[in-house]
XYZ file of C-alpha atoms in Angstrom:
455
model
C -15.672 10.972 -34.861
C -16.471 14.898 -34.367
C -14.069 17.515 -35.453
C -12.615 19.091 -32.092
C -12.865 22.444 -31.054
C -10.024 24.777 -30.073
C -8.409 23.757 -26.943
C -6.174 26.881 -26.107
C -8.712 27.156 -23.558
C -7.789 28.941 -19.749
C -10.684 27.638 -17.803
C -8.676 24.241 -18.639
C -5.300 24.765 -18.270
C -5.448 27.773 -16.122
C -5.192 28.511 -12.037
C -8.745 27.838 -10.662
C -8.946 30.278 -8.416
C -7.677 32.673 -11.264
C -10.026 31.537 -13.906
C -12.957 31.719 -11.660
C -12.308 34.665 -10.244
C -11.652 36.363 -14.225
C -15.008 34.861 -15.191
C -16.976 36.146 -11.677
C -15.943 40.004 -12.664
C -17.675 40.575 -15.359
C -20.433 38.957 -14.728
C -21.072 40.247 -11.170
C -20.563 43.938 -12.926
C -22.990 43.154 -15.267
C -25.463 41.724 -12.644
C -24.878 45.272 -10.498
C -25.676 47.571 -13.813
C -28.685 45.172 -14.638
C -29.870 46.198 -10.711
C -29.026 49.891 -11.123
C -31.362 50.246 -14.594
C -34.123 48.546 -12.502
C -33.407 50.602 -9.537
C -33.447 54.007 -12.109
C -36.929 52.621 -13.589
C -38.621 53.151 -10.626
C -37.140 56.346 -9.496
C -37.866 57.600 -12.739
C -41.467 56.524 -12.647
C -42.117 57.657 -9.039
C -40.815 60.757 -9.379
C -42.294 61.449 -12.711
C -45.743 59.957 -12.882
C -46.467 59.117 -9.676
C -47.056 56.375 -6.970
C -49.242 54.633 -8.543
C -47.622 54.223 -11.455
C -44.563 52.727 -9.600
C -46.920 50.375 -7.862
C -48.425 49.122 -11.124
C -44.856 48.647 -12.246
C -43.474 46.709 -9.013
C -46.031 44.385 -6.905
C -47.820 42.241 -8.863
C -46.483 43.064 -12.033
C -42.872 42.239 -11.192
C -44.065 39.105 -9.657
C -45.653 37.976 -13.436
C -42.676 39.016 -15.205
C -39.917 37.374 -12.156
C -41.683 34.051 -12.847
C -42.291 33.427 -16.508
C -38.403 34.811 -17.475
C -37.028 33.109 -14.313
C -38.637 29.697 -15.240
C -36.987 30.457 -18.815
C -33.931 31.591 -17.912
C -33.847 28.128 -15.873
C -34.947 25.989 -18.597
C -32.311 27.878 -20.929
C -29.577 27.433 -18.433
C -29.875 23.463 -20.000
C -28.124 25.172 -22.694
C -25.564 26.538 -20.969
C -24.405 23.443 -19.483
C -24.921 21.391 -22.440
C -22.827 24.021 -24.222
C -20.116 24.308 -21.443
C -19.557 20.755 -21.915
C -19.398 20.274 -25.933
C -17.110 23.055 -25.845
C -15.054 21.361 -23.091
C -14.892 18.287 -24.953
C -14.488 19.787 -28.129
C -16.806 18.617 -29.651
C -18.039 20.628 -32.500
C -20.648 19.471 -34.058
C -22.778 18.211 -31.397
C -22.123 22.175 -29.958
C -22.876 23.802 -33.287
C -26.449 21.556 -33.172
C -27.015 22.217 -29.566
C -26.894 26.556 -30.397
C -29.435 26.324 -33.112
C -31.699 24.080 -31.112
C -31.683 26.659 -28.521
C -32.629 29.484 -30.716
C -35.236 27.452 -31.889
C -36.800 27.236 -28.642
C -35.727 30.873 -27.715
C -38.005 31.934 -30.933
C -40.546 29.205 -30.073
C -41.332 30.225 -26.711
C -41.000 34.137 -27.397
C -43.990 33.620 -29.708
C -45.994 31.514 -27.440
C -45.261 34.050 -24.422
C -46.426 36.856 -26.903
C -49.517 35.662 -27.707
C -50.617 34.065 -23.821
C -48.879 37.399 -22.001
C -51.171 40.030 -24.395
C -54.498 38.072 -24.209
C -54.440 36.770 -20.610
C -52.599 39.743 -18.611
C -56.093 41.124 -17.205
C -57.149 37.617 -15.575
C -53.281 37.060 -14.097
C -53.420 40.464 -12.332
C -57.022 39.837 -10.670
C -56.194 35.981 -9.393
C -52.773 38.092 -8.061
C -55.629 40.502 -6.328
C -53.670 43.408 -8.282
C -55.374 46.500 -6.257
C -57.751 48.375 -8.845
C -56.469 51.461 -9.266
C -52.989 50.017 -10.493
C -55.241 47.689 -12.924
C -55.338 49.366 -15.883
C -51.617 50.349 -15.638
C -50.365 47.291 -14.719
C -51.800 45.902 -17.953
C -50.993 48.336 -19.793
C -47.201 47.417 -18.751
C -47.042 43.818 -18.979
C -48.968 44.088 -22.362
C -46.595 46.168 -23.847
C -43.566 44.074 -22.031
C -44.974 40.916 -23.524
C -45.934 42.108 -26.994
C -41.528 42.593 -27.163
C -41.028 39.924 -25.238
C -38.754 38.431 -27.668
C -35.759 40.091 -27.751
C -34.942 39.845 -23.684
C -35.341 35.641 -24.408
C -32.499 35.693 -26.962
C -30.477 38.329 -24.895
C -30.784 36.064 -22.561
C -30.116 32.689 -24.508
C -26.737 34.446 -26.320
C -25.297 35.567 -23.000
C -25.735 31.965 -21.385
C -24.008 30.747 -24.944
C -20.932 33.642 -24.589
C -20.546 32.300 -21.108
C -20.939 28.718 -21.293
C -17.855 29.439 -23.649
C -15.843 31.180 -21.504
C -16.504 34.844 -22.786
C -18.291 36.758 -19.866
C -17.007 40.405 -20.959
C -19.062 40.545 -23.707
C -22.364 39.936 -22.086
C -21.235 42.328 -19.485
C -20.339 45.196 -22.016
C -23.860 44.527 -23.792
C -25.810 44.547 -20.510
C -24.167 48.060 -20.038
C -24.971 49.308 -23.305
C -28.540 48.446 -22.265
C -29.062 50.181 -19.550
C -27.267 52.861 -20.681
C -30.007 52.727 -23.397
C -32.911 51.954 -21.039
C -32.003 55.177 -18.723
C -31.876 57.389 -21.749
C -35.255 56.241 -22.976
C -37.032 56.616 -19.940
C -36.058 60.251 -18.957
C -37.334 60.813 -22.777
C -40.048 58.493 -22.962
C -41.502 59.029 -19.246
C -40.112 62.540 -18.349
C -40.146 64.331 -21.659
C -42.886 63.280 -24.026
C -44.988 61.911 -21.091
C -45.663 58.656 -22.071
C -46.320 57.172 -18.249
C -46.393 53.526 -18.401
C -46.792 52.728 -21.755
C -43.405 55.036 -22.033
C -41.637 53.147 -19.058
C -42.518 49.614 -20.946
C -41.498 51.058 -24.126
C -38.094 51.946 -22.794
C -37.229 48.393 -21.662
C -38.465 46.729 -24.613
C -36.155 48.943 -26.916
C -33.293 48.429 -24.668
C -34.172 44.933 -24.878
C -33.946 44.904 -28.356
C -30.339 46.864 -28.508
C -28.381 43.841 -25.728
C -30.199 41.111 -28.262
C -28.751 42.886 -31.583
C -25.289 42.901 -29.983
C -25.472 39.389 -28.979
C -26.809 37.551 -32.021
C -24.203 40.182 -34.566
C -21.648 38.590 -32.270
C -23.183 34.859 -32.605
C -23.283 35.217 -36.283
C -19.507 37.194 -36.891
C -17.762 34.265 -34.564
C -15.668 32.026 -36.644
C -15.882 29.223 -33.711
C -17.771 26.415 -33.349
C -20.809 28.207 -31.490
C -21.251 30.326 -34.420
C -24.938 30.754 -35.227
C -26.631 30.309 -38.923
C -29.890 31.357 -39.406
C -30.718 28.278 -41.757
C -29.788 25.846 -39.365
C -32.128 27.290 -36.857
C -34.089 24.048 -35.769
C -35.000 21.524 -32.822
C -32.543 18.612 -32.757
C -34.178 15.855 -31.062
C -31.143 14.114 -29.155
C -30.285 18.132 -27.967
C -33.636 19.055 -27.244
C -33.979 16.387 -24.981
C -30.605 16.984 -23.255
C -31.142 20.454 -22.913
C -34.925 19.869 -20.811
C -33.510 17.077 -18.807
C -30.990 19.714 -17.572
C -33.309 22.778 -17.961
C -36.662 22.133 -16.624
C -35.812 21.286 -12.808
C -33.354 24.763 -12.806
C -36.644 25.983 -14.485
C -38.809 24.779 -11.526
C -36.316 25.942 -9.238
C -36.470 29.173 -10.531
C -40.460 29.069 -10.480
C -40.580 27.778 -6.707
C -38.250 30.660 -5.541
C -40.552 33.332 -6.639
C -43.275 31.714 -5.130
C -42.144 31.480 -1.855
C -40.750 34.926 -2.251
C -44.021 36.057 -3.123
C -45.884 33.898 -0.577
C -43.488 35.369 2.139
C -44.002 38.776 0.490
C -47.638 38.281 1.749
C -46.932 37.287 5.363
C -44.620 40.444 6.143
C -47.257 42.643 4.445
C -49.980 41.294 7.642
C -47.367 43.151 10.160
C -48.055 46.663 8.463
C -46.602 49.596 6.137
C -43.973 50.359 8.195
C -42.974 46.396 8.154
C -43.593 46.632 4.611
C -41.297 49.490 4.038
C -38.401 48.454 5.824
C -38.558 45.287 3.854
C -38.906 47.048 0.580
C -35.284 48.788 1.724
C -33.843 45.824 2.785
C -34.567 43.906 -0.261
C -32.657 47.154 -1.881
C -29.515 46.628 -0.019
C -28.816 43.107 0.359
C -29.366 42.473 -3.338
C -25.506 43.007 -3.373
C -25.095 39.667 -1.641
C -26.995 37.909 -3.726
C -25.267 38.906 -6.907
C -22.087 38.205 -5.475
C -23.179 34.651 -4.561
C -25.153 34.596 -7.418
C -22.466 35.565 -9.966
C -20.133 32.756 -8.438
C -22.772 30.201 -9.170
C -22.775 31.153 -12.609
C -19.205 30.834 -12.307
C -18.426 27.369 -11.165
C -21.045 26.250 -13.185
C -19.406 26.885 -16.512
C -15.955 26.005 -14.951
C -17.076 23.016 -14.042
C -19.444 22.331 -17.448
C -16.351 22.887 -19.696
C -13.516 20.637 -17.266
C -16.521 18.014 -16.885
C -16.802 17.850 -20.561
C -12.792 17.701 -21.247
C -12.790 15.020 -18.845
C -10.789 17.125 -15.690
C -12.259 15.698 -13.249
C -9.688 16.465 -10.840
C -10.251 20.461 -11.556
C -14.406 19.700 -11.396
C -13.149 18.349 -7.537
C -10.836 21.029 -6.757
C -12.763 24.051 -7.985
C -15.408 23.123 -5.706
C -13.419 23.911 -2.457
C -11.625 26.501 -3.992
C -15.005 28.585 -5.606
C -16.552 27.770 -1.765
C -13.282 30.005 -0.302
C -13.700 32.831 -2.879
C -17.297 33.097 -2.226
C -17.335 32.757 1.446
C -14.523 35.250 1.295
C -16.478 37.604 -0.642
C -19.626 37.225 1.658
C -18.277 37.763 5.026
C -16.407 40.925 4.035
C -19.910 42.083 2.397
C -21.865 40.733 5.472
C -19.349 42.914 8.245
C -19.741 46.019 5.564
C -23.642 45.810 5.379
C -23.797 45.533 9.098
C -21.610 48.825 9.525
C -22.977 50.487 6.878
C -26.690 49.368 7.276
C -28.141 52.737 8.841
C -26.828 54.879 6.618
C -27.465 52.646 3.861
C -31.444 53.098 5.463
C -31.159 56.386 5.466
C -30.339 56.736 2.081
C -33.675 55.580 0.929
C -35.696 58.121 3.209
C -36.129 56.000 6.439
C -34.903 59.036 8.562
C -38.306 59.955 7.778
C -39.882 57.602 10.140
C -37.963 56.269 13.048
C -40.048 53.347 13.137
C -38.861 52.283 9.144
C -34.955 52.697 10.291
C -35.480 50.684 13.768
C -37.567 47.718 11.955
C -34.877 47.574 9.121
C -32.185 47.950 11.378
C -33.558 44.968 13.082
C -34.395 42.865 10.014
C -30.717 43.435 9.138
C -29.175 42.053 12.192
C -31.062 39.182 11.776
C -29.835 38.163 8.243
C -26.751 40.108 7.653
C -24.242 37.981 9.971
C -25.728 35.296 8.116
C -25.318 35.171 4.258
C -22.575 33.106 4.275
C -24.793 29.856 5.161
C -26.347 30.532 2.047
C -22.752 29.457 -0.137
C -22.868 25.886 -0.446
C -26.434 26.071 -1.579
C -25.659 28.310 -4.948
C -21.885 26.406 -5.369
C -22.949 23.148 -4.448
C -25.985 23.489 -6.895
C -23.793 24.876 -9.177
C -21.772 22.319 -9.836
C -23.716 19.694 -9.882
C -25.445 21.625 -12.964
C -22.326 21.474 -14.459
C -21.784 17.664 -15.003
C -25.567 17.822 -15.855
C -27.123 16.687 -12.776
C -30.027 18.886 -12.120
C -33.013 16.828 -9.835
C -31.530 16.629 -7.130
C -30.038 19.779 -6.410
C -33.321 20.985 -7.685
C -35.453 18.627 -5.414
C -33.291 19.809 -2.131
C -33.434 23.634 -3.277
C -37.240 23.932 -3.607
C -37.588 21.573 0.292
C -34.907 22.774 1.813
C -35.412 26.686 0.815
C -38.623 27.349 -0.604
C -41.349 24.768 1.205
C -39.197 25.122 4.607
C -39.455 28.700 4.031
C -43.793 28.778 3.421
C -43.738 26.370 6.512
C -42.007 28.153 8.711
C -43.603 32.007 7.930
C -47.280 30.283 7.711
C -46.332 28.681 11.249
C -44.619 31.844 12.247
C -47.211 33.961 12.426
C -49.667 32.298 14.139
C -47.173 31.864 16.485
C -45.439 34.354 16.904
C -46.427 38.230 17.181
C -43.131 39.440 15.972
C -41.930 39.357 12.312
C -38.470 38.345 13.735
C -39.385 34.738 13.265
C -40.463 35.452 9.314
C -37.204 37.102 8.574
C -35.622 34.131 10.434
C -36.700 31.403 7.890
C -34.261 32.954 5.555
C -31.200 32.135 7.672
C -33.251 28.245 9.035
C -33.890 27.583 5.431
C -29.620 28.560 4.213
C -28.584 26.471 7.121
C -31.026 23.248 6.612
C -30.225 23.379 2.637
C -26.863 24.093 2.977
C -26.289 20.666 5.305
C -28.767 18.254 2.829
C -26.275 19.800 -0.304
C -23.474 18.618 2.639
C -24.461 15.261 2.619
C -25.774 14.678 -0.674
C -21.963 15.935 -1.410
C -20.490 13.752 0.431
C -22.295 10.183 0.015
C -24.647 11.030 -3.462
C -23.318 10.244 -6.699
C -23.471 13.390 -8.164
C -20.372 12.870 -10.512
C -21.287 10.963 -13.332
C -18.408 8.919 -15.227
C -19.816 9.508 -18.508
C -19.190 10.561 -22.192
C -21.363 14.173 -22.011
C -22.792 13.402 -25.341
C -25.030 10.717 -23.628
């Protein structure tokens, strides 16, 4: 029998709503900073090299990058669970094996990413019709970005490790540090030296390198069970295999997101620049709502991970209704304050310089804004369900429900349709029909396992 882990644990003995909410703080803070360095890049590079240069850092190149580490950070969010419930359960060794195995596959896949990113950037970018003037840019970016591609996987792997174990300040402080970091080295890197670019993708990669220090000194100092030893660094077959079966459908989720993204990306830019633009805003100021939502997925997930694994399974019921009220909560206040504030919001990006940007975004706003909330039992329904390790399904109703309703309905759309209303619509059709399937798959699936979480 494995030695147990220390139980003085809140997210098992404390209020839900309190422990949920404690845990959604930092990491929705984290989440905004992580937004505000990205939003900072690309001021700093449009204002400082040029256009074109922001273009060959956004577009197509964002695209690359928001699919490979998405499909990672889904596969690694196996981990997470896997951890959330060993740690739940107490059960130490079985944790301690689970860690390593992950940084095994965190330095496995950085390699294999470095090598495939440098030597096949230039043919990704053309079959992604990457304008030619960006083209040389653009690869110099993403060649540079992948060549330090490392450190943001095990930044990434050490925070989902911190918070499958209850600790999301620490992630939170780190992500700060980096972009503290990250804004520093661009204004020297892209305004001062001029490095353009290459500077640009230097900065991040150094940043990078700063939040995955932090997290693996932390890893290695910890004197509890997750604690990470070099030597022991290896793949575990039994963990390996738990952490896929959990990993690769959030993985595929992840992958089928930003290709309907993309794929809608492509239908709003046939209605013209000034369609274009006011999307490009909007995307800017509803970001909030997803990392609200977001950050309570992330939430209930490792609530629910750590009671599943103690066996609590009347907290894994109850924190389900209870992280649905927060969240809802959350989103209707932000949906009424993005609806006041949305022209203002507009104008703060420059869309008083064309009346025709403020009136389309305006537009685009009031047909998504009053609607956010249909989106909340998607991301807590899902994550729960990734919690006591069951992953297909949610995964199977996500990528129908959302994503292929979503290419349906634009591709359909537009032939039908001169207006781009009904394209922005299939964001609020696609919440509403997902949200109902994770509604009845709820209420009649068997989605809670009665089973020891080592299986």
């Amino acid at each position: 029998m494995e030695a147990k882990c220390p139980q003085e644990n809140a997210l098992l003995t404390g209020v839900i709503w309190k422990q949920i909410l404690l845990f959604f703080l930092p990491v929705a803070l984290g989440t905004f900073f992580q937004q505000m360095y990205n939003t900072v890049d690309a001021l700093v590079v449009g204002n400082f090299v040029g256009m074109n240069a922001l273009g060959a850092v956004g577009g197509a190149t964002a695209s690359v990058i928001n699919l490979i580490l998405g499909f990672f950070v889904g596969v690694s969010s196996g981990a997470t669970v896997v951890i959330a419930q060993q740690y739940g359960a107490g059960n130490r060794e079985t944790l301690s094996r689970v860690v390593h195995t992950t940084a095994a596959l965190s330095l496995a896949t950085g390699a294999v990413l470095t090598v495939v990113g440098v030597l096949f950037v230039p043919g990704t970018l053309t079959l992604l019709h990457q304008p030619e003037e960006l083209m040389a840019d653009s690869v110099t970016y993403l060649r540079i970005y992948f060549a330090g591609i490392l450190p943001t996987l095990l930044y990434n792997v050490g925070a989902g490790v911190l918070r499958a174990v209850g600790d999301s300040r620490r992630p939170m402080i780190y992500l700060i540090v980096c972009c503290a970091v990250n804004v520093v080295l661009d204004l020297l890197l892209v305004a001062v030296l001029p490095l353009g670019v290459a500077g640009a993708a230097i900065a991040t990669v150094l940043s990078q390198v700063v939040s995955a220090l932090l997290v693996i000194v932390r890893l290695l100092r910890t004197e509890d069970a997750y604690r990470l030893i070099p030597k022991r660094i290896r793949f575990h077959r039994h963990e390996t295999g738990l952490i896929l079966r959990i990993g690769l459908p959030a993985g595929l989720q992840s992958a089928m997101y930003n290709i309907a993204n993309t794929y809608i990306q492509s239908r709003i830019n046939l209605y013209g620049t000034v369609t274009v633009a006011a999307w490009t805003v909007l995307g800017k100021v509803d970001g909030l709502s997803w990392l609200i939502i977001g950050a309570f997925g992330i939430s209930v997930t490792t609530f629910v991970g750590q009671n599943y694994g103690a066996g609590r399974i009347d907290r894994v019921r109850r924190s389900i209704w209870v992280a649905h009220g927060m969240t809802l909560c959350f989103t209707v206040l932000f949906s009424v304050a993005i609806l006041i504030l949305g022209r203002p919001l507009y104008l703060l990006f420059g869309a008083d310089e064309d009346p025709a940007v403020l009136a389309a975004g305006m537009r685009m706003l009031w047909l998504i804004g009053p609607f956010y909330s249909l989106y909340v039992p998607v991301e807590i329904f899902s994550g729960t369900m990734r919690g006591v390790g069951k992953t297909l399904v949610p995964t199977l109703i996500t990528c129908v429900g959302v994503c292929l309703l979503r290419i349906v309905w634009t591709t359909v759309a537009y032939h039908v349709s001169p207006s781009f209303d009904a394209v922005v619509l299939s964001y609020p059709v696609s919440w509403f029909c997902a949200s109902a399937a994770f509604l009845v798959y709820h209420r009649w699936g068997h989605w809670l396992p009665a089973r020891d979480p080592q299986s």
